[in-house]
Amino acid sequence: MTLLELADVTAFYGPVQVLDGVSLSVPEGGSVGILGANGAGKTTTLRAVSGTVRTGGRITFDGRDIRGLRPDQVAALGIAHVPEGRGTLGQLSVRENLLVGAYLRKGRKAISADVDYCLDLFPQLQDRVSSRAAALSGGEQQMLAVARAFMAKPKLLLLDEASLGLAPSTAKTVYDSIRRLRRESGIAMVVVEQNANLAFSLVDTATVLETGRNVLTGSSAELKGMDEIRRAYLGG
Ligand SMILES: Nc1ncnc2c1ncn2[C@@H]1O[C@H](COP(=O)(O)OP(=O)(O)OP(=O)(O)O)[C@@H](O)[C@H]1O
Ligand SMILES: [Mg+2]
């Protein structure tokens, strides 16, 4: 079953068109990567799904047309967006950030169990639960951003450059935990990532965008084997 489908999606900032017919298909529980150079339209594709940019074309989620819905309506359907730059609330503590992530949920016990799960998934956050998010390191903030999105219990996670600005070992730690989260929760994912090695460690299929269009789509194994992908994204 297809969970998310984008067909011929266009997107506009004011009069400027930046997506020119993007397609993407995410099966239930599947994980799909979006690769591409700076400015290719990766972030905008995620924004098209979460309702924060003006779009054309067709966007369906769980069998319903979601194009044109407000961001809060999209979130309520079960789509959580971990934005570029993380978007954690700096003045709130780690625990408060996690609870904000769960604001649409009822059931204190389940929420509390999920906070514990997040702290098990990202042990670095354990000692920092009472610290303000602004005082965390970049890696810890990224962990918090992912954990906060999980707290909404989404069906689909949109992940934008989770490795950006992190030391390689920290980025690997973050991705190891996201892989575990995927395995244990079955949450579907759309993964935007400039580091293709990390992306391929998490996704089943991927698409490459160039100036707002798909130029290549395939399985991780297929794409990893292609010379042009190796040269552009895998450092050799
Ligand atoms: N708020 C905005 N207003 C106007 N133009 C924008 C805005 N945000 C992005 N753009 C433009 O839209 C195009 C696509 O940008 P987008 O952020 O989607 O690219 P990206 O693939 O995520 O790039 P990066 O790898 O640098 O994050 C770029 O040309 C960018 O300059
Ligand atoms: Mg981007």
mmCIF file of C-alpha atoms and ligand atoms in Angstrom:
data_model
loop_
_atom_site.group_PDB
_atom_site.id
_atom_site.type_symbol
_atom_site.label_atom_id
_atom_site.label_comp_id
_atom_site.label_asym_id
_atom_site.label_seq_id
_atom_site.Cartn_x
_atom_site.Cartn_y
_atom_site.Cartn_z
ATOM 1 C CA MET A 1 0.000 0.000 0.000
ATOM 2 C CA THR A 2 1.231 3.463 -0.912
ATOM 3 C CA LEU A 3 1.244 5.860 2.021
ATOM 4 C CA LEU A 4 2.437 9.065 0.374
ATOM 5 C CA GLU A 5 2.301 9.870 -3.313
ATOM 6 C CA LEU A 6 3.479 13.008 -5.071
ATOM 7 C CA ALA A 7 2.608 13.232 -8.752
ATOM 8 C CA ASP A 8 3.807 16.079 -10.951
ATOM 9 C CA VAL A 9 4.121 18.440 -7.992
ATOM 10 C CA THR A 10 5.016 22.060 -8.577
ATOM 11 C CA ALA A 11 5.866 24.632 -5.894
ATOM 12 C CA PHE A 12 6.146 28.395 -5.809
ATOM 13 C CA TYR A 13 7.678 31.027 -3.555
ATOM 14 C CA GLY A 14 5.649 34.052 -4.581
ATOM 15 C CA PRO A 15 5.850 34.109 -8.368
ATOM 16 C CA VAL A 16 9.000 31.982 -8.492
ATOM 17 C CA GLN A 17 8.505 28.333 -9.420
ATOM 18 C CA VAL A 18 11.063 26.041 -7.771
ATOM 19 C CA LEU A 19 9.528 22.560 -8.232
ATOM 20 C CA ASP A 20 8.716 21.566 -11.775
ATOM 21 C CA GLY A 21 6.908 18.240 -11.633
ATOM 22 C CA VAL A 22 8.311 16.180 -8.761
ATOM 23 C CA SER A 23 7.111 12.626 -8.222
ATOM 24 C CA LEU A 24 7.685 10.475 -5.175
ATOM 25 C CA SER A 25 6.081 7.341 -3.813
ATOM 26 C CA VAL A 26 6.477 6.098 -0.247
ATOM 27 C CA PRO A 27 5.008 2.720 0.694
ATOM 28 C CA GLU A 28 3.626 2.147 4.183
ATOM 29 C CA GLY A 29 6.620 1.662 6.445
ATOM 30 C CA GLY A 30 8.972 2.464 3.568
ATOM 31 C CA SER A 31 11.877 4.872 3.529
ATOM 32 C CA VAL A 32 12.640 7.034 0.494
ATOM 33 C CA GLY A 33 15.642 9.307 0.041
ATOM 34 C CA ILE A 34 15.873 12.629 -1.777
ATOM 35 C CA LEU A 35 19.339 13.534 -3.018
ATOM 36 C CA GLY A 36 20.469 16.578 -4.937
ATOM 37 C CA ALA A 37 22.738 19.598 -4.954
ATOM 38 C CA ASN A 38 22.124 22.812 -3.009
ATOM 39 C CA GLY A 39 19.015 24.527 -4.299
ATOM 40 C CA ALA A 40 17.696 21.457 -6.140
ATOM 41 C CA GLY A 41 14.379 21.591 -4.290
ATOM 42 C CA LYS A 42 14.799 18.935 -1.606
ATOM 43 C CA THR A 43 13.584 21.063 1.301
ATOM 44 C CA THR A 44 10.794 22.498 -0.833
ATOM 45 C CA THR A 45 9.577 18.976 -1.636
ATOM 46 C CA LEU A 46 9.212 18.294 2.092
ATOM 47 C CA ARG A 47 7.491 21.666 2.528
ATOM 48 C CA ALA A 48 5.085 20.749 -0.273
ATOM 49 C CA VAL A 49 4.035 17.730 1.778
ATOM 50 C CA SER A 50 3.771 19.566 5.088
ATOM 51 C CA GLY A 51 1.781 22.423 3.586
ATOM 52 C CA THR A 52 4.204 25.301 4.046
ATOM 53 C CA VAL A 53 4.646 26.275 0.404
ATOM 54 C CA ARG A 54 2.146 26.914 -2.401
ATOM 55 C CA THR A 55 1.868 23.843 -4.624
ATOM 56 C CA GLY A 56 0.261 22.372 -7.727
ATOM 57 C CA GLY A 57 -0.063 18.754 -8.851
ATOM 58 C CA ARG A 58 -1.279 15.873 -6.712
ATOM 59 C CA ILE A 59 -0.257 14.965 -3.163
ATOM 60 C CA THR A 60 -2.055 12.083 -1.489
ATOM 61 C CA PHE A 61 -1.502 10.618 1.955
ATOM 62 C CA ASP A 62 -3.239 7.543 3.277
ATOM 63 C CA GLY A 63 -5.582 7.657 0.291
ATOM 64 C CA ARG A 64 -6.670 11.287 0.691
ATOM 65 C CA ASP A 65 -5.791 14.424 -1.172
ATOM 66 C CA ILE A 66 -3.744 16.600 1.184
ATOM 67 C CA ARG A 67 -2.543 19.274 -1.209
ATOM 68 C CA GLY A 68 -3.559 22.697 0.025
ATOM 69 C CA LEU A 69 -4.176 21.638 3.621
ATOM 70 C CA ARG A 70 -2.742 23.829 6.387
ATOM 71 C CA PRO A 71 0.394 22.608 8.186
ATOM 72 C CA ASP A 72 -1.547 21.838 11.370
ATOM 73 C CA GLN A 73 -4.061 19.771 9.389
ATOM 74 C CA VAL A 74 -1.247 17.821 7.734
ATOM 75 C CA ALA A 75 0.382 17.209 11.114
ATOM 76 C CA ALA A 76 -2.907 15.986 12.559
ATOM 77 C CA LEU A 77 -3.109 13.344 9.800
ATOM 78 C CA GLY A 78 0.160 11.819 11.004
ATOM 79 C CA ILE A 79 3.001 13.592 9.220
ATOM 80 C CA ALA A 80 5.845 14.962 11.349
ATOM 81 C CA HIS A 81 8.477 17.257 9.838
ATOM 82 C CA VAL A 82 11.993 17.535 11.248
ATOM 83 C CA PRO A 83 13.059 20.727 9.493
ATOM 84 C CA GLU A 84 16.455 21.837 8.302
ATOM 85 C CA GLY A 85 17.938 23.685 11.260
ATOM 86 C CA ARG A 86 16.073 21.375 13.668
ATOM 87 C CA GLY A 87 13.438 23.771 15.026
ATOM 88 C CA THR A 88 13.673 22.802 18.679
ATOM 89 C CA LEU A 89 12.340 25.306 21.209
ATOM 90 C CA GLY A 90 15.466 26.732 22.820
ATOM 91 C CA GLN A 91 13.929 28.152 25.970
ATOM 92 C CA LEU A 92 12.133 24.905 26.816
ATOM 93 C CA SER A 93 13.796 21.919 28.429
ATOM 94 C CA VAL A 94 14.433 18.672 26.602
ATOM 95 C CA ARG A 95 11.476 17.061 28.389
ATOM 96 C CA GLU A 96 9.203 20.001 27.566
ATOM 97 C CA ASN A 97 10.217 19.821 23.912
ATOM 98 C CA LEU A 98 9.276 16.143 23.859
ATOM 99 C CA LEU A 99 5.909 16.893 25.455
ATOM 100 C CA VAL A 100 5.268 19.657 22.908
ATOM 101 C CA GLY A 101 5.790 16.984 20.253
ATOM 102 C CA ALA A 102 2.959 14.994 21.819
ATOM 103 C CA TYR A 103 0.550 17.921 22.144
ATOM 104 C CA LEU A 104 -2.124 16.388 19.928
ATOM 105 C CA ARG A 105 -2.118 13.102 21.844
ATOM 106 C CA LYS A 106 -4.128 11.944 24.804
ATOM 107 C CA GLY A 107 -3.074 9.305 27.318
ATOM 108 C CA ARG A 108 -0.477 10.406 29.838
ATOM 109 C CA LYS A 109 0.906 6.914 30.438
ATOM 110 C CA ALA A 110 1.622 6.210 26.788
ATOM 111 C CA ILE A 111 3.205 9.642 26.374
ATOM 112 C CA SER A 112 5.406 9.104 29.401
ATOM 113 C CA ALA A 113 6.443 5.671 28.094
ATOM 114 C CA ASP A 114 7.354 7.266 24.765
ATOM 115 C CA VAL A 115 9.493 9.899 26.512
ATOM 116 C CA ASP A 116 11.356 7.005 28.154
ATOM 117 C CA TYR A 117 11.699 5.331 24.762
ATOM 118 C CA CYS A 118 13.208 8.507 23.280
ATOM 119 C CA LEU A 119 15.740 8.690 26.093
ATOM 120 C CA ASP A 120 16.647 5.064 25.489
ATOM 121 C CA LEU A 121 16.962 5.705 21.765
ATOM 122 C CA PHE A 122 19.133 8.783 22.345
ATOM 123 C CA PRO A 123 20.963 8.118 25.637
ATOM 124 C CA GLN A 124 22.906 11.380 25.235
ATOM 125 C CA LEU A 125 19.662 13.188 26.066
ATOM 126 C CA GLN A 126 19.195 11.345 29.333
ATOM 127 C CA ASP A 127 21.440 13.585 31.427
ATOM 128 C CA ARG A 128 20.028 16.642 29.724
ATOM 129 C CA VAL A 129 16.268 16.182 30.197
ATOM 130 C CA SER A 130 16.046 19.277 32.354
ATOM 131 C CA SER A 131 18.464 21.391 30.316
ATOM 132 C CA ARG A 132 17.197 24.062 27.985
ATOM 133 C CA ALA A 133 17.342 22.897 24.370
ATOM 134 C CA ALA A 134 19.428 25.972 23.514
ATOM 135 C CA ALA A 135 22.201 24.644 25.751
ATOM 136 C CA LEU A 136 22.517 21.351 23.845
ATOM 137 C CA SER A 137 25.218 20.581 21.318
ATOM 138 C CA GLY A 138 24.258 20.477 17.638
ATOM 139 C CA GLY A 139 24.135 16.700 17.689
ATOM 140 C CA GLU A 140 21.979 16.628 20.807
ATOM 141 C CA GLN A 141 19.611 19.182 19.267
ATOM 142 C CA GLN A 142 19.278 17.012 16.185
ATOM 143 C CA MET A 143 18.507 13.999 18.384
ATOM 144 C CA LEU A 144 15.914 16.060 20.224
ATOM 145 C CA ALA A 145 14.337 17.220 16.966
ATOM 146 C CA VAL A 146 13.928 13.624 15.782
ATOM 147 C CA ALA A 147 12.676 12.483 19.187
ATOM 148 C CA ARG A 148 10.180 15.335 19.339
ATOM 149 C CA ALA A 149 8.804 14.383 15.922
ATOM 150 C CA PHE A 150 8.486 10.761 17.070
ATOM 151 C CA MET A 151 6.479 11.932 20.102
ATOM 152 C CA ALA A 152 3.652 12.890 17.736
ATOM 153 C CA LYS A 153 3.378 9.162 16.844
ATOM 154 C CA PRO A 154 3.330 9.964 13.125
ATOM 155 C CA LYS A 155 2.819 7.513 10.281
ATOM 156 C CA LEU A 156 5.378 9.442 8.256
ATOM 157 C CA LEU A 157 8.505 11.328 9.245
ATOM 158 C CA LEU A 158 9.988 13.999 6.970
ATOM 159 C CA LEU A 159 13.680 14.329 7.773
ATOM 160 C CA ASP A 160 15.671 17.261 6.378
ATOM 161 C CA GLU A 161 19.483 16.977 6.477
ATOM 162 C CA ALA A 162 19.782 15.413 9.900
ATOM 163 C CA SER A 163 23.578 15.252 9.491
ATOM 164 C CA LEU A 164 24.071 18.921 8.629
ATOM 165 C CA GLY A 165 26.880 20.540 10.599
ATOM 166 C CA LEU A 166 27.600 17.445 12.679
ATOM 167 C CA ALA A 167 30.936 15.702 13.089
ATOM 168 C CA PRO A 168 30.942 12.439 11.075
ATOM 169 C CA SER A 169 30.855 10.262 14.191
ATOM 170 C CA THR A 170 27.916 12.225 15.620
ATOM 171 C CA ALA A 171 26.041 12.058 12.319
ATOM 172 C CA LYS A 172 26.560 8.294 12.295
ATOM 173 C CA THR A 173 25.229 8.009 15.858
ATOM 174 C CA VAL A 174 22.121 9.995 14.901
ATOM 175 C CA TYR A 175 21.501 7.813 11.842
ATOM 176 C CA ASP A 176 22.094 4.600 13.796
ATOM 177 C CA SER A 177 19.324 5.668 16.167
ATOM 178 C CA ILE A 178 16.993 6.694 13.339
ATOM 179 C CA ARG A 179 17.543 3.269 11.747
ATOM 180 C CA ARG A 180 16.633 1.627 15.032
ATOM 181 C CA LEU A 181 13.565 3.859 15.319
ATOM 182 C CA ARG A 182 12.495 2.827 11.842
ATOM 183 C CA ARG A 183 12.975 -0.854 12.617
ATOM 184 C CA GLU A 184 11.102 -0.727 15.906
ATOM 185 C CA SER A 185 8.298 1.684 15.009
ATOM 186 C CA GLY A 186 7.654 0.969 11.318
ATOM 187 C CA ILE A 187 7.263 4.719 10.714
ATOM 188 C CA ALA A 188 7.662 5.567 7.028
ATOM 189 C CA MET A 189 10.284 8.176 6.184
ATOM 190 C CA VAL A 190 11.261 10.683 3.536
ATOM 191 C CA VAL A 191 14.934 11.384 4.061
ATOM 192 C CA VAL A 192 16.629 14.451 2.582
ATOM 193 C CA GLU A 193 20.360 14.098 2.909
ATOM 194 C CA GLN A 194 23.460 15.481 1.199
ATOM 195 C CA ASN A 195 25.558 12.719 2.711
ATOM 196 C CA ALA A 196 24.540 9.894 0.406
ATOM 197 C CA ASN A 197 26.298 7.219 2.445
ATOM 198 C CA LEU A 198 24.109 8.077 5.416
ATOM 199 C CA ALA A 199 21.018 8.306 3.224
ATOM 200 C CA PHE A 200 21.637 4.893 1.680
ATOM 201 C CA SER A 201 22.046 3.398 5.148
ATOM 202 C CA LEU A 202 18.443 4.351 5.922
ATOM 203 C CA VAL A 203 16.421 4.303 2.690
ATOM 204 C CA ASP A 204 15.137 1.551 0.398
ATOM 205 C CA THR A 205 14.805 3.746 -2.684
ATOM 206 C CA ALA A 206 15.842 7.270 -3.577
ATOM 207 C CA THR A 207 15.341 9.967 -6.141
ATOM 208 C CA VAL A 208 17.803 12.594 -7.321
ATOM 209 C CA LEU A 209 16.467 16.109 -7.897
ATOM 210 C CA GLU A 210 17.990 18.680 -10.198
ATOM 211 C CA THR A 211 16.448 22.159 -10.460
ATOM 212 C CA GLY A 212 13.097 20.969 -9.173
ATOM 213 C CA ARG A 213 12.760 17.764 -11.206
ATOM 214 C CA ASN A 214 13.501 14.085 -10.705
ATOM 215 C CA VAL A 215 16.452 13.054 -12.836
ATOM 216 C CA LEU A 216 17.053 9.557 -11.445
ATOM 217 C CA THR A 217 15.003 7.217 -9.261
ATOM 218 C CA GLY A 218 15.902 3.726 -8.130
ATOM 219 C CA SER A 219 16.656 1.347 -5.305
ATOM 220 C CA SER A 220 19.530 2.190 -2.970
ATOM 221 C CA ALA A 221 21.523 -0.698 -4.433
ATOM 222 C CA GLU A 222 20.953 0.461 -8.028
ATOM 223 C CA LEU A 223 21.838 4.070 -7.293
ATOM 224 C CA LYS A 224 24.917 3.224 -5.237
ATOM 225 C CA GLY A 225 26.236 1.276 -8.210
ATOM 226 C CA MET A 226 25.927 4.158 -10.672
ATOM 227 C CA ASP A 227 29.074 6.046 -11.639
ATOM 228 C CA GLU A 228 27.368 9.446 -11.691
ATOM 229 C CA ILE A 229 25.992 8.917 -8.178
ATOM 230 C CA ARG A 230 29.357 7.727 -6.908
ATOM 231 C CA ARG A 231 31.119 10.741 -8.376
ATOM 232 C CA ALA A 232 28.575 13.325 -7.224
ATOM 233 C CA TYR A 233 27.547 11.966 -3.828
ATOM 234 C CA LEU A 234 29.819 9.208 -2.611
ATOM 235 C CA GLY A 235 33.199 10.819 -3.006
ATOM 236 C CA GLY A 236 34.514 8.570 -5.742
HETATM 237 N N1 LIG B 1 11.595 31.127 1.164
HETATM 238 C C1 LIG B 1 12.053 31.167 -0.090
HETATM 239 N N2 LIG B 1 11.794 32.205 -0.917
HETATM 240 C C2 LIG B 1 12.236 32.222 -2.188
HETATM 241 N N3 LIG B 1 12.982 31.259 -2.746
HETATM 242 C C3 LIG B 1 13.299 30.205 -1.986
HETATM 243 C C4 LIG B 1 12.858 30.092 -0.624
HETATM 244 N N4 LIG B 1 13.332 28.936 -0.121
HETATM 245 C C5 LIG B 1 14.029 28.348 -1.116
HETATM 246 N N5 LIG B 1 14.009 29.098 -2.235
HETATM 247 C C6 LIG B 1 14.638 28.753 -3.532
HETATM 248 O O1 LIG B 1 14.042 27.547 -4.006
HETATM 249 C C7 LIG B 1 15.011 26.701 -4.607
HETATM 250 C C8 LIG B 1 14.976 25.353 -3.926
HETATM 251 O O2 LIG B 1 15.366 25.520 -2.575
HETATM 252 P P1 LIG B 1 15.384 24.334 -1.506
HETATM 253 O O3 LIG B 1 15.594 24.952 -0.182
HETATM 254 O O4 LIG B 1 14.193 23.491 -1.698
HETATM 255 O O5 LIG B 1 16.671 23.520 -1.976
HETATM 256 P P2 LIG B 1 17.455 22.340 -1.255
HETATM 257 O O6 LIG B 1 17.592 21.255 -2.293
HETATM 258 O O7 LIG B 1 16.823 21.975 0.011
HETATM 259 O O8 LIG B 1 18.891 23.000 -1.037
HETATM 260 P P3 LIG B 1 19.935 22.837 0.188
HETATM 261 O O9 LIG B 1 20.691 21.592 -0.110
HETATM 262 O O10 LIG B 1 20.789 24.044 0.060
HETATM 263 O O11 LIG B 1 19.167 22.779 1.467
HETATM 264 C C9 LIG B 1 16.340 27.427 -4.482
HETATM 265 O O12 LIG B 1 16.592 28.060 -5.700
HETATM 266 C C10 LIG B 1 16.100 28.426 -3.383
HETATM 267 O O13 LIG B 1 16.893 29.575 -3.569
HETATM 268 MG MG MG B 2 17.416 22.079 1.960
#
